[in-house]
């Protein structure tokens, strides 16, 4: 496995791979993605539950994979690949939580380090309801509960990942489990109404479904960014994004939708006579102009997670 991973980033004769993917990703980076594909669903699930958003979780996972690709020569033991990737993911999630001041919001109701009695573990494969509620815990407790009760890591492995001790992990687990035990199930909030964004998305959908690419481009800023998971990261103006839709063999349409309390676009594919959701697109606007698009066509686990949560 380790040789396979190294081979995926080792330069062929006369070819130097790009170690900071920008624009269309080169073949060597895509080969690297293939070598870690077996870990993608669990990594995404961890990032999504740590951040409280499946879409933020996917964005973070893309950054995790970029970082791992750049640093793969530091990995000497193939058996260490899984914990190594989880460690990078954990650190990225913590940075995200801090940058969004989510940590202060999450801890607002649990300011004290009160002593709590030990609670029996939920065990591997903890219920999805509990898994969703971990976002209400402080980051360390959130990570410990996820890594132990959902991903079945050992106390020693968790301590290494979160920079603690086995005793510290046990304490965090007890606190986290006790808090989760008294939290009521909470429904996903409806998206906050933003009339300007709603109008912009409706116009975007109308033009997109008409294949009016010039009209769509007119809704975007000159330096709008595009990220298509596993494929492209760069300027929208330099991408083949719209041409890919033109070349698509399956009939498609897009429509406004909502996911985890956020307004998104849903790309539907026609299967026989039935339209089915295929993937999500996230649109960010500033001053009435689209400045960032994130396309999750290569991430079926996002819709799988939504279906599991709804079940």
PDB file of C-alpha atoms in Angstrom:
ATOM      1  CA  UNK A   1       0.000   0.000   0.000  1.00  0.00           C
ATOM      2  CA  UNK A   2       2.697   2.494   0.952  1.00  0.00           C
ATOM      3  CA  UNK A   3       4.615   1.796  -2.245  1.00  0.00           C
ATOM      4  CA  UNK A   4       1.414   2.306  -4.190  1.00  0.00           C
ATOM      5  CA  UNK A   5       0.825   5.646  -2.489  1.00  0.00           C
ATOM      6  CA  UNK A   6       4.379   6.794  -3.091  1.00  0.00           C
ATOM      7  CA  UNK A   7       4.197   5.669  -6.688  1.00  0.00           C
ATOM      8  CA  UNK A   8       1.124   7.808  -7.220  1.00  0.00           C
ATOM      9  CA  UNK A   9       3.102  10.966  -6.430  1.00  0.00           C
ATOM     10  CA  UNK A  10       6.545   9.913  -7.706  1.00  0.00           C
ATOM     11  CA  UNK A  11       7.359  11.967 -10.834  1.00  0.00           C
ATOM     12  CA  UNK A  12       7.675  10.128 -14.107  1.00  0.00           C
ATOM     13  CA  UNK A  13      10.854  10.840 -16.052  1.00  0.00           C
ATOM     14  CA  UNK A  14      10.844  14.464 -17.098  1.00  0.00           C
ATOM     15  CA  UNK A  15       7.541  15.213 -15.329  1.00  0.00           C
ATOM     16  CA  UNK A  16       7.265  17.148 -12.102  1.00  0.00           C
ATOM     17  CA  UNK A  17       3.878  16.757 -10.384  1.00  0.00           C
ATOM     18  CA  UNK A  18       2.197  19.848  -8.954  1.00  0.00           C
ATOM     19  CA  UNK A  19       2.072  19.543  -5.195  1.00  0.00           C
ATOM     20  CA  UNK A  20      -0.449  22.344  -4.738  1.00  0.00           C
ATOM     21  CA  UNK A  21      -3.397  21.335  -6.926  1.00  0.00           C
ATOM     22  CA  UNK A  22      -4.660  24.391  -8.782  1.00  0.00           C
ATOM     23  CA  UNK A  23      -6.776  24.346 -11.888  1.00  0.00           C
ATOM     24  CA  UNK A  24      -7.494  20.909 -13.328  1.00  0.00           C
ATOM     25  CA  UNK A  25      -5.905  18.303 -11.077  1.00  0.00           C
ATOM     26  CA  UNK A  26      -3.075  16.401 -12.709  1.00  0.00           C
ATOM     27  CA  UNK A  27      -3.181  12.599 -13.199  1.00  0.00           C
ATOM     28  CA  UNK A  28      -0.802  11.926 -10.309  1.00  0.00           C
ATOM     29  CA  UNK A  29      -3.018  13.657  -7.814  1.00  0.00           C
ATOM     30  CA  UNK A  30      -6.002  11.697  -9.111  1.00  0.00           C
ATOM     31  CA  UNK A  31      -3.997   8.479  -8.689  1.00  0.00           C
ATOM     32  CA  UNK A  32      -3.321   9.494  -5.101  1.00  0.00           C
ATOM     33  CA  UNK A  33      -7.048  10.025  -4.538  1.00  0.00           C
ATOM     34  CA  UNK A  34      -7.668   6.497  -5.789  1.00  0.00           C
ATOM     35  CA  UNK A  35      -5.227   5.056  -3.257  1.00  0.00           C
ATOM     36  CA  UNK A  36      -7.105   6.654  -0.344  1.00  0.00           C
ATOM     37  CA  UNK A  37     -10.624   6.153  -1.729  1.00  0.00           C
ATOM     38  CA  UNK A  38     -11.363   3.420   0.838  1.00  0.00           C
ATOM     39  CA  UNK A  39     -11.044   5.995   3.630  1.00  0.00           C
ATOM     40  CA  UNK A  40     -13.047   8.804   2.091  1.00  0.00           C
ATOM     41  CA  UNK A  41     -16.501   8.043   3.512  1.00  0.00           C
ATOM     42  CA  UNK A  42     -15.285   7.766   7.109  1.00  0.00           C
ATOM     43  CA  UNK A  43     -13.074  10.824   6.794  1.00  0.00           C
ATOM     44  CA  UNK A  44     -15.958  12.851   5.442  1.00  0.00           C
ATOM     45  CA  UNK A  45     -18.292  11.614   8.153  1.00  0.00           C
ATOM     46  CA  UNK A  46     -15.806  12.676  10.817  1.00  0.00           C
ATOM     47  CA  UNK A  47     -15.256  16.127   9.291  1.00  0.00           C
ATOM     48  CA  UNK A  48     -18.989  16.621   8.773  1.00  0.00           C
ATOM     49  CA  UNK A  49     -19.855  15.745  12.372  1.00  0.00           C
ATOM     50  CA  UNK A  50     -17.000  17.847  13.770  1.00  0.00           C
ATOM     51  CA  UNK A  51     -18.071  20.929  11.816  1.00  0.00           C
ATOM     52  CA  UNK A  52     -21.815  20.314  11.884  1.00  0.00           C
ATOM     53  CA  UNK A  53     -22.058  20.527   8.092  1.00  0.00           C
ATOM     54  CA  UNK A  54     -21.673  17.840   5.445  1.00  0.00           C
ATOM     55  CA  UNK A  55     -20.662  20.478   2.899  1.00  0.00           C
ATOM     56  CA  UNK A  56     -18.098  22.144   5.173  1.00  0.00           C
ATOM     57  CA  UNK A  57     -16.888  18.655   6.018  1.00  0.00           C
ATOM     58  CA  UNK A  58     -16.291  17.884   2.336  1.00  0.00           C
ATOM     59  CA  UNK A  59     -14.478  21.190   1.787  1.00  0.00           C
ATOM     60  CA  UNK A  60     -12.210  20.408   4.722  1.00  0.00           C
ATOM     61  CA  UNK A  61     -11.622  16.886   3.459  1.00  0.00           C
ATOM     62  CA  UNK A  62     -10.477  18.290   0.112  1.00  0.00           C
ATOM     63  CA  UNK A  63      -7.916  20.393   2.011  1.00  0.00           C
ATOM     64  CA  UNK A  64      -6.897  17.340   4.051  1.00  0.00           C
ATOM     65  CA  UNK A  65      -6.219  15.359   0.882  1.00  0.00           C
ATOM     66  CA  UNK A  66      -4.204  18.206  -0.630  1.00  0.00           C
ATOM     67  CA  UNK A  67      -2.093  18.379   2.525  1.00  0.00           C
ATOM     68  CA  UNK A  68      -1.583  14.613   2.631  1.00  0.00           C
ATOM     69  CA  UNK A  69      -0.558  14.604  -1.035  1.00  0.00           C
ATOM     70  CA  UNK A  70       2.065  17.259  -0.366  1.00  0.00           C
ATOM     71  CA  UNK A  71       3.444  15.450   2.687  1.00  0.00           C
ATOM     72  CA  UNK A  72       3.138  11.799   1.637  1.00  0.00           C
ATOM     73  CA  UNK A  73       6.918  11.308   1.749  1.00  0.00           C
ATOM     74  CA  UNK A  74       6.726  11.796   5.507  1.00  0.00           C
ATOM     75  CA  UNK A  75       4.639   8.644   5.876  1.00  0.00           C
ATOM     76  CA  UNK A  76       6.961   5.685   6.452  1.00  0.00           C
ATOM     77  CA  UNK A  77       4.456   3.074   7.591  1.00  0.00           C
ATOM     78  CA  UNK A  78       1.529   2.130   5.345  1.00  0.00           C
ATOM     79  CA  UNK A  79      -0.386   0.928   8.419  1.00  0.00           C
ATOM     80  CA  UNK A  80      -0.261   4.485   9.746  1.00  0.00           C
ATOM     81  CA  UNK A  81      -2.152   5.933   6.763  1.00  0.00           C
ATOM     82  CA  UNK A  82      -5.588   5.896   8.426  1.00  0.00           C
ATOM     83  CA  UNK A  83      -4.588   7.553  11.739  1.00  0.00           C
ATOM     84  CA  UNK A  84      -2.341   9.981   9.853  1.00  0.00           C
ATOM     85  CA  UNK A  85      -5.208  11.169   7.661  1.00  0.00           C
ATOM     86  CA  UNK A  86      -7.533  11.363  10.657  1.00  0.00           C
ATOM     87  CA  UNK A  87      -4.960  13.459  12.510  1.00  0.00           C
ATOM     88  CA  UNK A  88      -4.707  15.913   9.614  1.00  0.00           C
ATOM     89  CA  UNK A  89      -8.507  16.001   9.395  1.00  0.00           C
ATOM     90  CA  UNK A  90      -8.853  16.598  13.134  1.00  0.00           C
ATOM     91  CA  UNK A  91      -6.409  19.510  13.063  1.00  0.00           C
ATOM     92  CA  UNK A  92      -8.158  21.050  10.054  1.00  0.00           C
ATOM     93  CA  UNK A  93     -11.528  20.734  11.762  1.00  0.00           C
ATOM     94  CA  UNK A  94     -10.251  22.404  14.914  1.00  0.00           C
ATOM     95  CA  UNK A  95      -8.843  25.269  12.828  1.00  0.00           C
ATOM     96  CA  UNK A  96     -12.221  25.612  11.117  1.00  0.00           C
ATOM     97  CA  UNK A  97     -14.133  25.647  14.400  1.00  0.00           C
ATOM     98  CA  UNK A  98     -11.849  28.291  15.845  1.00  0.00           C
ATOM     99  CA  UNK A  99     -11.940  30.486  12.742  1.00  0.00           C
ATOM    100  CA  UNK A 100     -15.743  30.493  12.742  1.00  0.00           C
ATOM    101  CA  UNK A 101     -15.981  31.100  16.490  1.00  0.00           C
ATOM    102  CA  UNK A 102     -18.075  27.948  16.613  1.00  0.00           C
ATOM    103  CA  UNK A 103     -16.186  26.827  19.672  1.00  0.00           C
ATOM    104  CA  UNK A 104     -17.513  29.711  21.757  1.00  0.00           C
ATOM    105  CA  UNK A 105     -21.071  29.075  20.600  1.00  0.00           C
ATOM    106  CA  UNK A 106     -20.808  25.341  21.253  1.00  0.00           C
ATOM    107  CA  UNK A 107     -19.439  25.822  24.760  1.00  0.00           C
ATOM    108  CA  UNK A 108     -21.767  28.666  25.742  1.00  0.00           C
ATOM    109  CA  UNK A 109     -24.172  26.306  27.503  1.00  0.00           C
ATOM    110  CA  UNK A 110     -21.416  24.219  29.081  1.00  0.00           C
ATOM    111  CA  UNK A 111     -19.054  26.798  30.491  1.00  0.00           C
ATOM    112  CA  UNK A 112     -18.155  24.818  33.595  1.00  0.00           C
ATOM    113  CA  UNK A 113     -16.020  21.708  33.847  1.00  0.00           C
ATOM    114  CA  UNK A 114     -18.481  20.158  36.265  1.00  0.00           C
ATOM    115  CA  UNK A 115     -17.809  16.663  37.592  1.00  0.00           C
ATOM    116  CA  UNK A 116     -20.079  14.071  36.042  1.00  0.00           C
ATOM    117  CA  UNK A 117     -20.594  10.404  36.730  1.00  0.00           C
ATOM    118  CA  UNK A 118     -19.294   7.924  34.143  1.00  0.00           C
ATOM    119  CA  UNK A 119     -21.816   7.023  31.454  1.00  0.00           C
ATOM    120  CA  UNK A 120     -21.872   3.739  29.631  1.00  0.00           C
ATOM    121  CA  UNK A 121     -20.509   4.098  26.090  1.00  0.00           C
ATOM    122  CA  UNK A 122     -22.918   4.136  23.194  1.00  0.00           C
ATOM    123  CA  UNK A 123     -20.599   1.711  21.456  1.00  0.00           C
ATOM    124  CA  UNK A 124     -19.414   1.513  17.834  1.00  0.00           C
ATOM    125  CA  UNK A 125     -22.075   2.590  15.385  1.00  0.00           C
ATOM    126  CA  UNK A 126     -23.746   5.005  17.816  1.00  0.00           C
ATOM    127  CA  UNK A 127     -27.182   6.143  16.766  1.00  0.00           C
ATOM    128  CA  UNK A 128     -27.361   8.783  14.069  1.00  0.00           C
ATOM    129  CA  UNK A 129     -29.355  11.052  16.385  1.00  0.00           C
ATOM    130  CA  UNK A 130     -26.527  11.055  18.950  1.00  0.00           C
ATOM    131  CA  UNK A 131     -23.982  11.476  16.167  1.00  0.00           C
ATOM    132  CA  UNK A 132     -25.745  14.609  14.955  1.00  0.00           C
ATOM    133  CA  UNK A 133     -25.943  16.058  18.463  1.00  0.00           C
ATOM    134  CA  UNK A 134     -22.195  15.991  19.081  1.00  0.00           C
ATOM    135  CA  UNK A 135     -21.944  19.405  17.416  1.00  0.00           C
ATOM    136  CA  UNK A 136     -23.306  20.828  20.686  1.00  0.00           C
ATOM    137  CA  UNK A 137     -20.231  19.596  22.568  1.00  0.00           C
ATOM    138  CA  UNK A 138     -16.938  21.449  22.957  1.00  0.00           C
ATOM    139  CA  UNK A 139     -14.444  20.353  20.257  1.00  0.00           C
ATOM    140  CA  UNK A 140     -12.375  17.959  22.395  1.00  0.00           C
ATOM    141  CA  UNK A 141     -15.410  16.128  23.780  1.00  0.00           C
ATOM    142  CA  UNK A 142     -16.963  16.097  20.314  1.00  0.00           C
ATOM    143  CA  UNK A 143     -13.841  14.502  18.822  1.00  0.00           C
ATOM    144  CA  UNK A 144     -13.475  11.933  21.595  1.00  0.00           C
ATOM    145  CA  UNK A 145     -17.096  10.789  21.379  1.00  0.00           C
ATOM    146  CA  UNK A 146     -16.931  10.520  17.596  1.00  0.00           C
ATOM    147  CA  UNK A 147     -13.612   8.703  17.512  1.00  0.00           C
ATOM    148  CA  UNK A 148     -14.580   6.238  20.260  1.00  0.00           C
ATOM    149  CA  UNK A 149     -18.315   5.647  19.908  1.00  0.00           C
ATOM    150  CA  UNK A 150     -18.648   6.067  16.140  1.00  0.00           C
ATOM    151  CA  UNK A 151     -15.258   5.106  14.695  1.00  0.00           C
ATOM    152  CA  UNK A 152     -14.147   2.683  17.429  1.00  0.00           C
ATOM    153  CA  UNK A 153     -10.636   4.039  17.927  1.00  0.00           C
ATOM    154  CA  UNK A 154      -8.774   2.954  21.035  1.00  0.00           C
ATOM    155  CA  UNK A 155      -8.172   5.387  23.883  1.00  0.00           C
ATOM    156  CA  UNK A 156      -4.479   5.451  22.984  1.00  0.00           C
ATOM    157  CA  UNK A 157      -5.220   6.232  19.335  1.00  0.00           C
ATOM    158  CA  UNK A 158      -7.614   9.012  20.304  1.00  0.00           C
ATOM    159  CA  UNK A 159      -5.096  10.500  22.727  1.00  0.00           C
ATOM    160  CA  UNK A 160      -2.536  10.631  19.924  1.00  0.00           C
ATOM    161  CA  UNK A 161      -5.002  12.212  17.497  1.00  0.00           C
ATOM    162  CA  UNK A 162      -6.305  14.939  19.828  1.00  0.00           C
ATOM    163  CA  UNK A 163      -3.021  15.612  21.638  1.00  0.00           C
ATOM    164  CA  UNK A 164      -4.080  14.326  25.039  1.00  0.00           C
ATOM    165  CA  UNK A 165      -3.586  11.340  27.365  1.00  0.00           C
ATOM    166  CA  UNK A 166      -5.701   8.235  27.814  1.00  0.00           C
ATOM    167  CA  UNK A 167      -6.921   9.663  31.110  1.00  0.00           C
ATOM    168  CA  UNK A 168      -7.785  12.962  29.460  1.00  0.00           C
ATOM    169  CA  UNK A 169      -9.707  11.121  26.760  1.00  0.00           C
ATOM    170  CA  UNK A 170     -11.658   9.132  29.377  1.00  0.00           C
ATOM    171  CA  UNK A 171     -12.626  12.347  31.154  1.00  0.00           C
ATOM    172  CA  UNK A 172     -13.693  14.008  27.898  1.00  0.00           C
ATOM    173  CA  UNK A 173     -15.758  10.932  26.977  1.00  0.00           C
ATOM    174  CA  UNK A 174     -17.539  10.940  30.323  1.00  0.00           C
ATOM    175  CA  UNK A 175     -18.340  14.653  30.062  1.00  0.00           C
ATOM    176  CA  UNK A 176     -19.455  14.372  26.460  1.00  0.00           C
ATOM    177  CA  UNK A 177     -21.630  11.299  26.982  1.00  0.00           C
ATOM    178  CA  UNK A 178     -23.291  12.852  30.041  1.00  0.00           C
ATOM    179  CA  UNK A 179     -24.167  16.006  28.117  1.00  0.00           C
ATOM    180  CA  UNK A 180     -25.483  14.049  25.151  1.00  0.00           C
ATOM    181  CA  UNK A 181     -27.673  11.945  27.434  1.00  0.00           C
ATOM    182  CA  UNK A 182     -29.727  14.985  28.468  1.00  0.00           C
ATOM    183  CA  UNK A 183     -29.872  16.767  25.105  1.00  0.00           C
ATOM    184  CA  UNK A 184     -33.205  16.527  23.273  1.00  0.00           C
ATOM    185  CA  UNK A 185     -33.235  15.618  19.588  1.00  0.00           C
ATOM    186  CA  UNK A 186     -33.192  18.834  17.611  1.00  0.00           C
ATOM    187  CA  UNK A 187     -34.647  19.209  14.115  1.00  0.00           C
ATOM    188  CA  UNK A 188     -32.587  20.803  11.363  1.00  0.00           C
ATOM    189  CA  UNK A 189     -33.346  24.504  11.182  1.00  0.00           C
ATOM    190  CA  UNK A 190     -34.968  25.920   8.088  1.00  0.00           C
ATOM    191  CA  UNK A 191     -32.633  28.033   5.939  1.00  0.00           C
ATOM    192  CA  UNK A 192     -32.502  31.677   6.962  1.00  0.00           C
ATOM    193  CA  UNK A 193     -34.457  33.720   4.461  1.00  0.00           C
ATOM    194  CA  UNK A 194     -32.214  35.884   2.274  1.00  0.00           C
ATOM    195  CA  UNK A 195     -34.402  37.506  -0.385  1.00  0.00           C
ATOM    196  CA  UNK A 196     -31.448  38.765  -2.438  1.00  0.00           C
ATOM    197  CA  UNK A 197     -29.731  35.375  -2.488  1.00  0.00           C
ATOM    198  CA  UNK A 198     -33.027  33.620  -3.271  1.00  0.00           C
ATOM    199  CA  UNK A 199     -33.568  35.858  -6.318  1.00  0.00           C
ATOM    200  CA  UNK A 200     -29.987  35.314  -7.444  1.00  0.00           C
ATOM    201  CA  UNK A 201     -30.311  31.524  -7.159  1.00  0.00           C
ATOM    202  CA  UNK A 202     -33.614  31.529  -9.018  1.00  0.00           C
ATOM    203  CA  UNK A 203     -32.071  33.537 -11.859  1.00  0.00           C
ATOM    204  CA  UNK A 204     -29.013  31.274 -11.877  1.00  0.00           C
ATOM    205  CA  UNK A 205     -31.243  28.182 -12.113  1.00  0.00           C
ATOM    206  CA  UNK A 206     -33.336  29.718 -14.895  1.00  0.00           C
ATOM    207  CA  UNK A 207     -30.303  30.594 -17.026  1.00  0.00           C
ATOM    208  CA  UNK A 208     -28.487  27.346 -16.243  1.00  0.00           C
ATOM    209  CA  UNK A 209     -31.418  25.200 -17.308  1.00  0.00           C
ATOM    210  CA  UNK A 210     -31.660  27.204 -20.539  1.00  0.00           C
ATOM    211  CA  UNK A 211     -27.948  26.530 -21.153  1.00  0.00           C
ATOM    212  CA  UNK A 212     -27.431  30.286 -21.349  1.00  0.00           C
ATOM    213  CA  UNK A 213     -23.809  30.210 -20.180  1.00  0.00           C
ATOM    214  CA  UNK A 214     -23.148  33.867 -21.033  1.00  0.00           C
ATOM    215  CA  UNK A 215     -26.099  34.797 -18.854  1.00  0.00           C
ATOM    216  CA  UNK A 216     -24.827  32.601 -16.032  1.00  0.00           C
ATOM    217  CA  UNK A 217     -21.342  34.115 -16.251  1.00  0.00           C
ATOM    218  CA  UNK A 218     -22.879  37.587 -16.005  1.00  0.00           C
ATOM    219  CA  UNK A 219     -24.092  36.659 -12.514  1.00  0.00           C
ATOM    220  CA  UNK A 220     -20.534  35.911 -11.342  1.00  0.00           C
ATOM    221  CA  UNK A 221     -17.632  38.139 -10.418  1.00  0.00           C
ATOM    222  CA  UNK A 222     -14.572  38.323 -12.654  1.00  0.00           C
ATOM    223  CA  UNK A 223     -12.491  36.506 -10.044  1.00  0.00           C
ATOM    224  CA  UNK A 224     -15.145  33.979  -8.954  1.00  0.00           C
ATOM    225  CA  UNK A 225     -13.669  30.742  -7.628  1.00  0.00           C
ATOM    226  CA  UNK A 226     -14.803  27.229  -8.500  1.00  0.00           C
ATOM    227  CA  UNK A 227     -14.116  24.017  -6.652  1.00  0.00           C
ATOM    228  CA  UNK A 228     -15.254  20.751  -8.188  1.00  0.00           C
ATOM    229  CA  UNK A 229     -14.380  17.997  -5.743  1.00  0.00           C
ATOM    230  CA  UNK A 230     -11.578  15.704  -6.951  1.00  0.00           C
ATOM    231  CA  UNK A 231     -11.302  17.590 -10.219  1.00  0.00           C
ATOM    232  CA  UNK A 232     -10.718  21.344 -10.179  1.00  0.00           C
ATOM    233  CA  UNK A 233      -9.851  24.216  -7.876  1.00  0.00           C
ATOM    234  CA  UNK A 234      -9.296  27.644  -9.369  1.00  0.00           C
ATOM    235  CA  UNK A 235     -10.891  30.486 -11.265  1.00  0.00           C
ATOM    236  CA  UNK A 236     -14.330  29.801 -12.708  1.00  0.00           C
ATOM    237  CA  UNK A 237     -13.323  31.722 -15.841  1.00  0.00           C
ATOM    238  CA  UNK A 238     -10.448  29.293 -16.476  1.00  0.00           C
ATOM    239  CA  UNK A 239     -12.499  26.146 -15.977  1.00  0.00           C
ATOM    240  CA  UNK A 240     -14.324  23.841 -18.426  1.00  0.00           C
ATOM    241  CA  UNK A 241     -17.266  23.770 -16.006  1.00  0.00           C
ATOM    242  CA  UNK A 242     -20.126  24.690 -18.320  1.00  0.00           C
ATOM    243  CA  UNK A 243     -18.721  22.653 -21.204  1.00  0.00           C
ATOM    244  CA  UNK A 244     -18.871  19.558 -18.986  1.00  0.00           C
ATOM    245  CA  UNK A 245     -22.615  20.022 -18.569  1.00  0.00           C
ATOM    246  CA  UNK A 246     -23.002  20.380 -22.324  1.00  0.00           C
ATOM    247  CA  UNK A 247     -21.120  17.117 -22.866  1.00  0.00           C
ATOM    248  CA  UNK A 248     -23.132  15.188 -20.291  1.00  0.00           C
ATOM    249  CA  UNK A 249     -24.825  12.103 -21.740  1.00  0.00           C
ATOM    250  CA  UNK A 250     -27.518  11.913 -19.044  1.00  0.00           C
ATOM    251  CA  UNK A 251     -30.306  14.523 -19.109  1.00  0.00           C
ATOM    252  CA  UNK A 252     -30.014  16.888 -16.167  1.00  0.00           C
ATOM    253  CA  UNK A 253     -31.608  19.902 -14.532  1.00  0.00           C
ATOM    254  CA  UNK A 254     -30.863  22.022 -11.505  1.00  0.00           C
ATOM    255  CA  UNK A 255     -33.267  23.427  -8.949  1.00  0.00           C
ATOM    256  CA  UNK A 256     -33.137  25.357  -5.670  1.00  0.00           C
ATOM    257  CA  UNK A 257     -33.096  23.193  -2.565  1.00  0.00           C
ATOM    258  CA  UNK A 258     -32.193  23.164   1.107  1.00  0.00           C
ATOM    259  CA  UNK A 259     -29.674  21.005   2.941  1.00  0.00           C
ATOM    260  CA  UNK A 260     -28.826  21.147   6.642  1.00  0.00           C
ATOM    261  CA  UNK A 261     -30.397  24.569   7.014  1.00  0.00           C
ATOM    262  CA  UNK A 262     -28.578  26.017   3.991  1.00  0.00           C
ATOM    263  CA  UNK A 263     -29.861  27.106   0.589  1.00  0.00           C
ATOM    264  CA  UNK A 264     -28.192  24.997  -2.099  1.00  0.00           C
ATOM    265  CA  UNK A 265     -28.736  23.905  -5.689  1.00  0.00           C
ATOM    266  CA  UNK A 266     -29.667  20.305  -6.460  1.00  0.00           C
ATOM    267  CA  UNK A 267     -28.576  18.669  -9.709  1.00  0.00           C
ATOM    268  CA  UNK A 268     -31.124  16.061 -10.826  1.00  0.00           C
ATOM    269  CA  UNK A 269     -30.462  13.293 -13.355  1.00  0.00           C
ATOM    270  CA  UNK A 270     -33.174  11.641 -15.418  1.00  0.00           C
ATOM    271  CA  UNK A 271     -33.381   7.873 -14.941  1.00  0.00           C
ATOM    272  CA  UNK A 272     -35.997   6.506 -17.278  1.00  0.00           C
ATOM    273  CA  UNK A 273     -38.910   8.815 -16.602  1.00  0.00           C
ATOM    274  CA  UNK A 274     -37.907   9.719 -13.055  1.00  0.00           C
ATOM    275  CA  UNK A 275     -35.794  12.688 -11.976  1.00  0.00           C
ATOM    276  CA  UNK A 276     -33.500  11.781  -9.078  1.00  0.00           C
ATOM    277  CA  UNK A 277     -31.156  14.028  -7.068  1.00  0.00           C
ATOM    278  CA  UNK A 278     -27.569  13.299  -8.064  1.00  0.00           C
ATOM    279  CA  UNK A 279     -25.486  15.825  -6.120  1.00  0.00           C
ATOM    280  CA  UNK A 280     -25.407  19.304  -4.603  1.00  0.00           C
ATOM    281  CA  UNK A 281     -23.888  22.626  -5.609  1.00  0.00           C
ATOM    282  CA  UNK A 282     -23.142  25.349  -3.090  1.00  0.00           C
ATOM    283  CA  UNK A 283     -23.303  28.985  -4.184  1.00  0.00           C
ATOM    284  CA  UNK A 284     -21.765  31.866  -2.257  1.00  0.00           C
ATOM    285  CA  UNK A 285     -22.553  35.450  -3.154  1.00  0.00           C
ATOM    286  CA  UNK A 286     -21.235  38.807  -2.031  1.00  0.00           C
ATOM    287  CA  UNK A 287     -22.933  42.079  -2.910  1.00  0.00           C
ATOM    288  CA  UNK A 288     -25.438  40.385  -5.186  1.00  0.00           C
ATOM    289  CA  UNK A 289     -22.724  38.709  -7.265  1.00  0.00           C
ATOM    290  CA  UNK A 290     -21.645  35.066  -7.153  1.00  0.00           C
ATOM    291  CA  UNK A 291     -18.034  34.843  -6.018  1.00  0.00           C
ATOM    292  CA  UNK A 292     -17.694  31.131  -5.181  1.00  0.00           C
ATOM    293  CA  UNK A 293     -19.167  27.866  -6.433  1.00  0.00           C
ATOM    294  CA  UNK A 294     -18.559  24.456  -4.880  1.00  0.00           C
ATOM    295  CA  UNK A 295     -19.698  21.436  -6.884  1.00  0.00           C
ATOM    296  CA  UNK A 296     -19.947  18.082  -5.087  1.00  0.00           C
ATOM    297  CA  UNK A 297     -20.589  15.772  -8.034  1.00  0.00           C
ATOM    298  CA  UNK A 298     -17.867  13.323  -6.904  1.00  0.00           C
ATOM    299  CA  UNK A 299     -19.244  13.028  -3.364  1.00  0.00           C
ATOM    300  CA  UNK A 300     -22.154  10.576  -3.228  1.00  0.00           C
ATOM    301  CA  UNK A 301     -21.611  10.162   0.511  1.00  0.00           C
ATOM    302  CA  UNK A 302     -23.159  13.596   1.078  1.00  0.00           C
ATOM    303  CA  UNK A 303     -26.579  12.550  -0.199  1.00  0.00           C
ATOM    304  CA  UNK A 304     -26.121   9.150   1.474  1.00  0.00           C
ATOM    305  CA  UNK A 305     -25.611  10.957   4.775  1.00  0.00           C
ATOM    306  CA  UNK A 306     -28.728  13.048   4.199  1.00  0.00           C
ATOM    307  CA  UNK A 307     -30.760   9.900   3.490  1.00  0.00           C
ATOM    308  CA  UNK A 308     -29.399   8.155   6.595  1.00  0.00           C
ATOM    309  CA  UNK A 309     -30.182  11.165   8.779  1.00  0.00           C
ATOM    310  CA  UNK A 310     -33.726  11.317   7.430  1.00  0.00           C
ATOM    311  CA  UNK A 311     -34.281   7.623   8.175  1.00  0.00           C
TER     312      UNK A 311
END
